[in-house]
Amino acid sequence: MKKTPNQPDSPIWLPYTQMKTALPQLKVKSAKGVYLHLEDGRKIMDCISSWWVILHGHAQKEIAQAISNQAKNLEQVISAGYTHQPAEDLAQKLIDALPRPLSRVFFSDNGSTAVEVALKIAFQYWKNLGVTNRTRFLCFEGDYHGDTIGAMSAADKSAFNDVFSELLFPCDQVPFPFTFKEDETADQKEEKALERLDEMLKINGSNYAAMIIEPLVQGACGFRICRTEFLSRLKEKLQAYGILLIFDEVMTGFGRTGEIFACIKANCVPDIICLSKGITGGFLPLGVSVCTEEIYQAFYADDPKKTFYHGHSYTANPICCAASLASFELLQKTQAKLKKIENWHRDNLDELSKSGLVEKTRFMGTIAAMDVKLGPNKEYSPKDTRSIIKAFQDKGFLIRPLGNTIYILPPYCIVENELTSVYQTIGDVLGSLRFHR
C-alpha cells in the first residue's frame, strides 16, 4: 500500500490520535521508577503515570515478582464455575478496604467495562424487582466514563463520543460544581447543580435507575474538582427517590485523592463502585464493579431470567489478581507519602501561580491541575496542545494537556525535587510559548 506524506512506518493505529498530524512516536526501551528510558538513550519523567495507571512506579519489583510467581502456577482459568485463591483474596481485600454495605465483587477487564457492568446491574436490578419504569440514567456535565456504548451514553457529549451519538441512549445531565483555589462561587455552583437535580427528580424521579459520577475529580474533561460535602447532599436527594448511586472511581481509586478511595474521603458510600487503572499498580488490565448486598440479592434467585448475563474471557485472571494483591500491600505502606505529595503540590502551585501563566489551580491528594492563562486575543487549539507536548518531551517530561488544562498525576515513588522540577518546567514551557500575551 502506498503511503501518504508523513505517514509513520509503524502499522500501529494510536488511540485518541489523528495519525496524519501526530507527533513522531518515541520508542520506550525500559522504565524504572518515574522515568521512561528511550531507545535513543534519553529519559523522560512520567508525570501522568502513563494514563493514570502506574501507582507506585515503573517496574516495581514486588509486583513483577508476584506476576512471575503466579504465571508459573496458574495463568488463566474460566471464571464461570471455577475460582482461585488470588481472586478470592483480592475480593476480600477490596471488601475490607471499602465502606459497608459494599460487599459483592464482579470482575471485568478495564475501566470502561467496569462502568458498563455497573450500568447494566443498575438497570437489571429494577427489572428483577419487577419495576419496569426505571429505565433512565442521570450523569454530570463533563463526565467521562469510557469508550464502550453504555459508558459513552452516560458521559458528557464531546469529541470522544459525538460521532456515535445516534447509537447512544439518552442520559439527563446535571451541572458539575467545578471549583478551584480562591473560588468564591463554589456555594452557588453547588446550589445550581442541586436545584437542577431537584427539577429533574420532580419530573422523572420515579423513572431513574441510577446516577453515575466521577467522585470529587473529573478526569478527562480537565481534572475538575468538587468539594467533598457536595457528594453527601447529592446522595441524600437521590435516596429520597430510591435512585442508585454509582461512583466511577476508575481514576480516583487507590489513593489518588489522598484516601484509598474517594468515597472514603467524601464520607459518602455509593450503591455501586467501579475500579480499574491503578488496581494492579499499572502492570496489567483489570476491572472491578462492587455493589451492595441488597443489589446482589435481587439477582440471587431460582429464576434464570434474573441471572446477570455478563462476562469476559479473562474475568478475574489469576495473574492480574496477583499483581493487584502485591500492589495493595504496597499501597498500605504508602499512606504517609500521599499526604507529602499533596503538600508538595500545594507549595509548587502557589509558587507557579505568581508567574501569571496559569489560573484556576486545584489539587487533591496526588492530583494537581491548572489552566493555561490565555491572553486577551489568544484562542487555544489542538495545535497548541501538540506544541506543549513537544516542548515537554524536548525537556524530558511526559505531560499531555487536556485542552488548555495541564495536569500532574505522578507515580507515588516521586520525590520532592523531581516534582518541583516538573513545576519549574511548566513555567519555562508556558513562558516560552507565550499563551498569556
Short mmCIF file of N, CA and C in Angstrom, two decimals, residues 118-260:
data_model
loop_
_atom_site.label_atom_id
_atom_site.label_comp_id
_atom_site.label_asym_id
_atom_site.label_seq_id
_atom_site.Cartn_x
_atom_site.Cartn_y
_atom_site.Cartn_z
N ALA A 118 -21.61 -1.85 35.80
CA ALA A 118 -22.39 -1.13 36.81
C ALA A 118 -23.71 -0.62 36.25
N LEU A 119 -23.68 -0.07 35.03
CA LEU A 119 -24.91 0.43 34.41
C LEU A 119 -25.89 -0.71 34.16
N LYS A 120 -25.39 -1.84 33.69
CA LYS A 120 -26.26 -2.98 33.42
C LYS A 120 -26.83 -3.57 34.71
N ILE A 121 -26.00 -3.63 35.75
CA ILE A 121 -26.50 -4.13 37.04
C ILE A 121 -27.61 -3.21 37.55
N ALA A 122 -27.38 -1.91 37.49
CA ALA A 122 -28.38 -0.96 37.99
C ALA A 122 -29.68 -1.08 37.21
N PHE A 123 -29.58 -1.23 35.91
CA PHE A 123 -30.78 -1.35 35.07
C PHE A 123 -31.54 -2.64 35.39
N GLN A 124 -30.81 -3.76 35.45
CA GLN A 124 -31.46 -5.05 35.67
C GLN A 124 -31.96 -5.21 37.10
N TYR A 125 -31.31 -4.54 38.03
CA TYR A 125 -31.74 -4.60 39.43
C TYR A 125 -33.22 -4.28 39.55
N TRP A 126 -33.63 -3.18 38.90
CA TRP A 126 -35.04 -2.77 38.98
C TRP A 126 -35.94 -3.76 38.24
N LYS A 127 -35.47 -4.26 37.10
CA LYS A 127 -36.24 -5.26 36.36
C LYS A 127 -36.47 -6.51 37.21
N ASN A 128 -35.42 -6.95 37.91
CA ASN A 128 -35.53 -8.14 38.76
C ASN A 128 -36.50 -7.94 39.91
N LEU A 129 -36.66 -6.68 40.33
CA LEU A 129 -37.61 -6.37 41.40
C LEU A 129 -39.03 -6.21 40.88
N GLY A 130 -39.18 -6.29 39.56
CA GLY A 130 -40.50 -6.13 38.97
C GLY A 130 -40.87 -4.69 38.68
N VAL A 131 -39.90 -3.79 38.78
CA VAL A 131 -40.13 -2.36 38.48
C VAL A 131 -39.71 -2.11 37.04
N THR A 132 -40.65 -1.74 36.20
CA THR A 132 -40.38 -1.66 34.76
C THR A 132 -40.16 -0.24 34.25
N ASN A 133 -40.42 0.76 35.08
CA ASN A 133 -40.34 2.14 34.58
C ASN A 133 -39.00 2.81 34.84
N ARG A 134 -38.11 2.17 35.63
CA ARG A 134 -36.82 2.81 35.94
C ARG A 134 -35.81 2.46 34.85
N THR A 135 -35.85 3.22 33.78
CA THR A 135 -35.04 2.93 32.60
C THR A 135 -34.11 4.08 32.21
N ARG A 136 -34.12 5.16 32.97
CA ARG A 136 -33.30 6.33 32.63
C ARG A 136 -32.12 6.46 33.59
N PHE A 137 -31.11 7.21 33.14
CA PHE A 137 -29.93 7.45 33.97
C PHE A 137 -29.64 8.94 34.07
N LEU A 138 -29.03 9.32 35.18
CA LEU A 138 -28.55 10.68 35.41
C LEU A 138 -27.03 10.68 35.39
N CYS A 139 -26.45 11.78 34.89
CA CYS A 139 -25.00 11.92 34.91
C CYS A 139 -24.65 13.40 35.06
N PHE A 140 -23.40 13.74 34.94
CA PHE A 140 -22.95 15.12 35.13
C PHE A 140 -22.31 15.68 33.87
N GLU A 141 -22.49 16.96 33.68
CA GLU A 141 -21.79 17.65 32.61
C GLU A 141 -20.28 17.50 32.82
N GLY A 142 -19.58 17.17 31.76
CA GLY A 142 -18.14 16.99 31.86
C GLY A 142 -17.70 15.58 32.19
N ASP A 143 -18.63 14.70 32.53
CA ASP A 143 -18.26 13.33 32.89
C ASP A 143 -17.69 12.57 31.70
N TYR A 144 -16.75 11.70 31.99
CA TYR A 144 -16.22 10.73 31.02
C TYR A 144 -16.12 9.41 31.75
N HIS A 145 -16.68 8.35 31.15
CA HIS A 145 -16.70 7.05 31.82
C HIS A 145 -16.12 5.92 30.98
N GLY A 146 -15.60 6.23 29.80
CA GLY A 146 -15.03 5.19 28.96
C GLY A 146 -15.58 5.25 27.55
N ASP A 147 -15.18 4.27 26.75
CA ASP A 147 -15.47 4.33 25.32
C ASP A 147 -16.37 3.21 24.80
N THR A 148 -16.94 2.41 25.68
CA THR A 148 -17.97 1.47 25.25
C THR A 148 -19.31 2.22 25.16
N ILE A 149 -20.30 1.60 24.55
CA ILE A 149 -21.54 2.32 24.24
C ILE A 149 -22.25 2.84 25.49
N GLY A 150 -22.39 2.00 26.50
CA GLY A 150 -23.05 2.45 27.72
C GLY A 150 -22.26 3.54 28.42
N ALA A 151 -20.94 3.35 28.51
CA ALA A 151 -20.09 4.34 29.17
C ALA A 151 -20.14 5.69 28.44
N MET A 152 -20.16 5.66 27.10
CA MET A 152 -20.27 6.90 26.34
C MET A 152 -21.64 7.55 26.54
N SER A 153 -22.67 6.74 26.64
CA SER A 153 -24.02 7.28 26.82
C SER A 153 -24.14 8.04 28.13
N ALA A 154 -23.46 7.55 29.17
CA ALA A 154 -23.56 8.16 30.49
C ALA A 154 -22.53 9.26 30.70
N ALA A 155 -21.92 9.72 29.63
CA ALA A 155 -20.91 10.77 29.71
C ALA A 155 -21.40 12.02 29.01
N ASP A 156 -20.68 13.11 29.23
CA ASP A 156 -20.99 14.35 28.53
C ASP A 156 -20.65 14.17 27.06
N LYS A 157 -21.36 14.88 26.22
CA LYS A 157 -21.09 14.80 24.79
C LYS A 157 -19.83 15.60 24.47
N SER A 158 -18.92 14.98 23.70
CA SER A 158 -17.63 15.59 23.42
C SER A 158 -17.07 14.99 22.15
N ALA A 159 -15.85 15.40 21.80
CA ALA A 159 -15.19 14.85 20.62
C ALA A 159 -14.98 13.34 20.76
N PHE A 160 -14.94 12.84 22.01
CA PHE A 160 -14.73 11.42 22.23
C PHE A 160 -15.91 10.59 21.71
N ASN A 161 -17.12 11.13 21.81
CA ASN A 161 -18.29 10.30 21.50
C ASN A 161 -19.28 10.92 20.53
N ASP A 162 -19.03 12.14 20.06
CA ASP A 162 -20.01 12.85 19.24
C ASP A 162 -20.39 12.07 17.99
N VAL A 163 -19.43 11.45 17.33
CA VAL A 163 -19.71 10.75 16.08
C VAL A 163 -20.64 9.55 16.31
N PHE A 164 -20.72 9.06 17.54
CA PHE A 164 -21.55 7.89 17.84
C PHE A 164 -22.89 8.25 18.47
N SER A 165 -23.27 9.52 18.42
CA SER A 165 -24.45 10.00 19.14
C SER A 165 -25.72 9.22 18.79
N GLU A 166 -25.82 8.76 17.54
CA GLU A 166 -27.03 8.02 17.14
C GLU A 166 -27.12 6.65 17.81
N LEU A 167 -26.01 6.15 18.31
CA LEU A 167 -26.01 4.84 18.96
C LEU A 167 -26.27 4.92 20.45
N LEU A 168 -26.20 6.11 21.03
CA LEU A 168 -26.21 6.25 22.48
C LEU A 168 -27.61 6.44 23.04
N PHE A 169 -27.84 5.88 24.24
CA PHE A 169 -29.12 6.12 24.91
C PHE A 169 -29.07 7.46 25.64
N PRO A 170 -30.21 8.14 25.79
CA PRO A 170 -30.22 9.46 26.44
C PRO A 170 -29.92 9.37 27.93
N CYS A 171 -29.23 10.37 28.43
CA CYS A 171 -28.89 10.45 29.85
C CYS A 171 -29.05 11.91 30.28
N ASP A 172 -29.79 12.16 31.35
CA ASP A 172 -30.06 13.53 31.79
C ASP A 172 -28.89 14.06 32.61
N GLN A 173 -28.42 15.26 32.27
CA GLN A 173 -27.21 15.82 32.86
C GLN A 173 -27.49 16.91 33.89
N VAL A 174 -26.65 16.89 34.92
CA VAL A 174 -26.67 17.91 35.98
C VAL A 174 -25.34 18.66 35.90
N PRO A 175 -25.32 19.97 36.14
CA PRO A 175 -24.06 20.71 36.14
C PRO A 175 -23.11 20.18 37.22
N PHE A 176 -21.82 20.11 36.90
CA PHE A 176 -20.82 19.69 37.87
C PHE A 176 -20.26 20.93 38.56
N PRO A 177 -20.29 21.00 39.89
CA PRO A 177 -19.85 22.20 40.61
C PRO A 177 -18.33 22.31 40.71
N PHE A 178 -17.71 22.52 39.58
CA PHE A 178 -16.25 22.63 39.47
C PHE A 178 -15.74 23.82 40.27
N THR A 179 -14.76 23.56 41.14
CA THR A 179 -14.21 24.64 41.95
C THR A 179 -12.69 24.56 41.95
N PHE A 180 -12.06 25.59 42.44
CA PHE A 180 -10.60 25.69 42.41
C PHE A 180 -10.17 26.64 43.53
N LYS A 181 -8.88 26.84 43.69
CA LYS A 181 -8.37 27.67 44.76
C LYS A 181 -8.88 29.10 44.60
N GLU A 182 -9.33 29.67 45.72
CA GLU A 182 -9.84 31.04 45.79
C GLU A 182 -11.09 31.26 44.94
N ASP A 183 -11.83 30.19 44.73
CA ASP A 183 -13.11 30.28 44.01
C ASP A 183 -14.18 30.75 44.99
N GLU A 184 -14.74 31.91 44.77
CA GLU A 184 -15.74 32.47 45.67
C GLU A 184 -17.16 32.07 45.29
N THR A 185 -17.29 31.26 44.24
CA THR A 185 -18.63 30.90 43.76
C THR A 185 -18.95 29.43 43.99
N ALA A 186 -18.16 28.73 44.79
CA ALA A 186 -18.36 27.29 45.00
C ALA A 186 -19.75 26.98 45.54
N ASP A 187 -20.21 27.76 46.53
CA ASP A 187 -21.53 27.52 47.11
C ASP A 187 -22.63 27.66 46.06
N GLN A 188 -22.54 28.71 45.25
CA GLN A 188 -23.56 28.96 44.23
C GLN A 188 -23.58 27.84 43.19
N LYS A 189 -22.40 27.34 42.82
CA LYS A 189 -22.34 26.26 41.83
C LYS A 189 -23.01 24.99 42.36
N GLU A 190 -22.76 24.69 43.62
CA GLU A 190 -23.37 23.51 44.21
C GLU A 190 -24.89 23.66 44.29
N GLU A 191 -25.35 24.84 44.67
CA GLU A 191 -26.80 25.08 44.74
C GLU A 191 -27.44 24.96 43.37
N LYS A 192 -26.76 25.49 42.35
CA LYS A 192 -27.28 25.40 40.99
C LYS A 192 -27.41 23.95 40.55
N ALA A 193 -26.39 23.16 40.84
CA ALA A 193 -26.41 21.75 40.46
C ALA A 193 -27.54 21.00 41.17
N LEU A 194 -27.69 21.24 42.46
CA LEU A 194 -28.73 20.54 43.22
C LEU A 194 -30.12 21.02 42.86
N GLU A 195 -30.26 22.29 42.54
CA GLU A 195 -31.55 22.80 42.10
C GLU A 195 -31.96 22.16 40.77
N ARG A 196 -30.98 22.03 39.87
CA ARG A 196 -31.26 21.37 38.58
C ARG A 196 -31.64 19.92 38.81
N LEU A 197 -30.96 19.25 39.72
CA LEU A 197 -31.30 17.86 40.04
C LEU A 197 -32.72 17.79 40.60
N ASP A 198 -33.07 18.70 41.49
CA ASP A 198 -34.43 18.73 42.05
C ASP A 198 -35.48 18.84 40.95
N GLU A 199 -35.22 19.68 39.98
CA GLU A 199 -36.16 19.86 38.86
C GLU A 199 -36.34 18.54 38.10
N MET A 200 -35.26 17.85 37.85
CA MET A 200 -35.33 16.58 37.13
C MET A 200 -36.05 15.51 37.94
N LEU A 201 -35.78 15.49 39.25
CA LEU A 201 -36.40 14.48 40.10
C LEU A 201 -37.90 14.69 40.22
N LYS A 202 -38.33 15.94 40.25
CA LYS A 202 -39.76 16.22 40.34
C LYS A 202 -40.51 15.73 39.10
N ILE A 203 -39.82 15.75 37.96
CA ILE A 203 -40.45 15.34 36.70
C ILE A 203 -40.32 13.84 36.47
N ASN A 204 -39.11 13.31 36.69
CA ASN A 204 -38.83 11.92 36.33
C ASN A 204 -38.25 11.08 37.47
N GLY A 205 -38.40 11.53 38.70
CA GLY A 205 -37.75 10.86 39.82
C GLY A 205 -38.00 9.37 39.90
N SER A 206 -39.21 8.94 39.58
CA SER A 206 -39.55 7.52 39.68
C SER A 206 -39.11 6.73 38.45
N ASN A 207 -38.50 7.41 37.47
CA ASN A 207 -38.09 6.74 36.24
C ASN A 207 -36.58 6.53 36.14
N TYR A 208 -35.84 7.02 37.12
CA TYR A 208 -34.39 6.89 37.07
C TYR A 208 -33.93 5.61 37.76
N ALA A 209 -33.07 4.86 37.06
CA ALA A 209 -32.47 3.67 37.67
C ALA A 209 -31.30 4.05 38.55
N ALA A 210 -30.46 4.97 38.07
CA ALA A 210 -29.23 5.30 38.80
C ALA A 210 -28.66 6.62 38.30
N MET A 211 -27.76 7.16 39.11
CA MET A 211 -26.95 8.31 38.72
C MET A 211 -25.48 7.90 38.84
N ILE A 212 -24.68 8.31 37.85
CA ILE A 212 -23.25 8.00 37.87
C ILE A 212 -22.44 9.29 37.95
N ILE A 213 -21.35 9.24 38.69
CA ILE A 213 -20.49 10.41 38.85
C ILE A 213 -19.04 9.97 39.02
N GLU A 214 -18.12 10.77 38.49
CA GLU A 214 -16.71 10.66 38.86
C GLU A 214 -16.56 11.42 40.18
N PRO A 215 -16.43 10.74 41.30
CA PRO A 215 -16.49 11.43 42.59
C PRO A 215 -15.25 12.29 42.87
N LEU A 216 -15.50 13.53 43.22
CA LEU A 216 -14.50 14.53 43.63
C LEU A 216 -13.66 15.08 42.49
N VAL A 217 -13.23 14.22 41.55
CA VAL A 217 -12.38 14.70 40.46
C VAL A 217 -12.84 14.10 39.13
N GLN A 218 -13.21 14.97 38.19
CA GLN A 218 -13.49 14.54 36.83
C GLN A 218 -12.16 14.50 36.08
N GLY A 219 -11.85 13.39 35.43
CA GLY A 219 -10.56 13.25 34.80
C GLY A 219 -10.44 13.86 33.41
N ALA A 220 -11.05 13.23 32.42
CA ALA A 220 -10.78 13.56 31.02
C ALA A 220 -11.23 14.95 30.61
N CYS A 221 -12.15 15.56 31.33
CA CYS A 221 -12.61 16.89 30.91
C CYS A 221 -11.73 18.00 31.50
N GLY A 222 -10.64 17.64 32.17
CA GLY A 222 -9.73 18.66 32.66
C GLY A 222 -9.45 18.62 34.14
N PHE A 223 -9.61 17.47 34.76
CA PHE A 223 -9.34 17.30 36.20
C PHE A 223 -10.03 18.40 37.01
N ARG A 224 -11.34 18.44 36.83
CA ARG A 224 -12.17 19.40 37.56
C ARG A 224 -12.56 18.79 38.90
N ILE A 225 -12.44 19.58 39.95
CA ILE A 225 -12.63 19.11 41.32
C ILE A 225 -13.90 19.70 41.92
N CYS A 226 -14.61 18.91 42.73
CA CYS A 226 -15.72 19.43 43.52
C CYS A 226 -15.43 19.18 44.99
N ARG A 227 -16.20 19.79 45.86
CA ARG A 227 -15.98 19.66 47.30
C ARG A 227 -16.61 18.37 47.83
N THR A 228 -16.03 17.87 48.90
CA THR A 228 -16.49 16.59 49.46
C THR A 228 -17.93 16.64 49.93
N GLU A 229 -18.33 17.75 50.53
CA GLU A 229 -19.68 17.83 51.10
C GLU A 229 -20.78 17.77 50.04
N PHE A 230 -20.44 18.11 48.81
CA PHE A 230 -21.44 18.07 47.73
C PHE A 230 -21.96 16.65 47.52
N LEU A 231 -21.08 15.65 47.63
CA LEU A 231 -21.49 14.28 47.36
C LEU A 231 -22.52 13.78 48.38
N SER A 232 -22.37 14.17 49.63
CA SER A 232 -23.34 13.75 50.65
C SER A 232 -24.71 14.36 50.38
N ARG A 233 -24.74 15.61 49.99
CA ARG A 233 -26.02 16.27 49.67
C ARG A 233 -26.65 15.62 48.44
N LEU A 234 -25.81 15.25 47.49
CA LEU A 234 -26.30 14.59 46.28
C LEU A 234 -26.95 13.25 46.63
N LYS A 235 -26.26 12.45 47.42
CA LYS A 235 -26.79 11.14 47.76
C LYS A 235 -28.11 11.25 48.52
N GLU A 236 -28.21 12.22 49.40
CA GLU A 236 -29.45 12.40 50.17
C GLU A 236 -30.65 12.63 49.26
N LYS A 237 -30.45 13.45 48.23
CA LYS A 237 -31.54 13.72 47.30
C LYS A 237 -31.91 12.49 46.48
N LEU A 238 -30.92 11.72 46.06
CA LEU A 238 -31.19 10.51 45.29
C LEU A 238 -31.89 9.45 46.13
N GLN A 239 -31.47 9.32 47.38
CA GLN A 239 -32.08 8.32 48.27
C GLN A 239 -33.56 8.57 48.46
N ALA A 240 -33.94 9.84 48.48
CA ALA A 240 -35.35 10.18 48.68
C ALA A 240 -36.23 9.60 47.56
N TYR A 241 -35.63 9.36 46.41
CA TYR A 241 -36.36 8.80 45.27
C TYR A 241 -35.97 7.36 44.99
N GLY A 242 -35.14 6.77 45.85
CA GLY A 242 -34.73 5.38 45.67
C GLY A 242 -33.79 5.15 44.51
N ILE A 243 -33.12 6.19 44.04
CA ILE A 243 -32.23 6.10 42.87
C ILE A 243 -30.85 5.62 43.31
N LEU A 244 -30.32 4.63 42.60
CA LEU A 244 -29.00 4.10 42.92
C LEU A 244 -27.91 5.12 42.56
N LEU A 245 -26.82 5.10 43.31
CA LEU A 245 -25.69 6.00 43.07
C LEU A 245 -24.47 5.15 42.70
N ILE A 246 -23.89 5.45 41.52
CA ILE A 246 -22.71 4.75 41.03
C ILE A 246 -21.52 5.69 41.08
N PHE A 247 -20.45 5.27 41.73
CA PHE A 247 -19.20 6.03 41.74
C PHE A 247 -18.23 5.40 40.73
N ASP A 248 -17.83 6.18 39.75
CA ASP A 248 -16.79 5.76 38.82
C ASP A 248 -15.45 6.18 39.41
N GLU A 249 -14.83 5.26 40.15
CA GLU A 249 -13.53 5.54 40.76
C GLU A 249 -12.40 4.87 39.98
N VAL A 250 -12.60 4.74 38.69
CA VAL A 250 -11.57 4.15 37.84
C VAL A 250 -10.26 4.93 37.96
N MET A 251 -10.35 6.26 37.99
CA MET A 251 -9.16 7.09 38.13
C MET A 251 -8.89 7.45 39.59
N THR A 252 -9.91 7.78 40.36
CA THR A 252 -9.70 8.30 41.72
C THR A 252 -9.37 7.21 42.74
N GLY A 253 -9.59 5.95 42.40
CA GLY A 253 -9.35 4.88 43.35
C GLY A 253 -7.88 4.64 43.65
N PHE A 254 -7.62 3.98 44.76
CA PHE A 254 -6.28 3.52 45.17
C PHE A 254 -5.33 4.67 45.47
N GLY A 255 -5.87 5.68 46.18
CA GLY A 255 -5.03 6.70 46.77
C GLY A 255 -4.93 8.02 46.05
N ARG A 256 -5.48 8.13 44.86
CA ARG A 256 -5.26 9.34 44.08
C ARG A 256 -5.79 10.61 44.76
N THR A 257 -6.87 10.52 45.51
CA THR A 257 -7.43 11.70 46.17
C THR A 257 -6.84 11.92 47.56
N GLY A 258 -5.89 11.10 47.96
CA GLY A 258 -5.30 11.20 49.29
C GLY A 258 -5.82 10.15 50.25
N GLU A 259 -6.97 9.58 49.96
CA GLU A 259 -7.51 8.43 50.69
C GLU A 259 -7.54 7.26 49.72
N ILE A 260 -7.64 6.05 50.23
CA ILE A 260 -7.60 4.89 49.35
C ILE A 260 -8.71 4.94 48.31
#
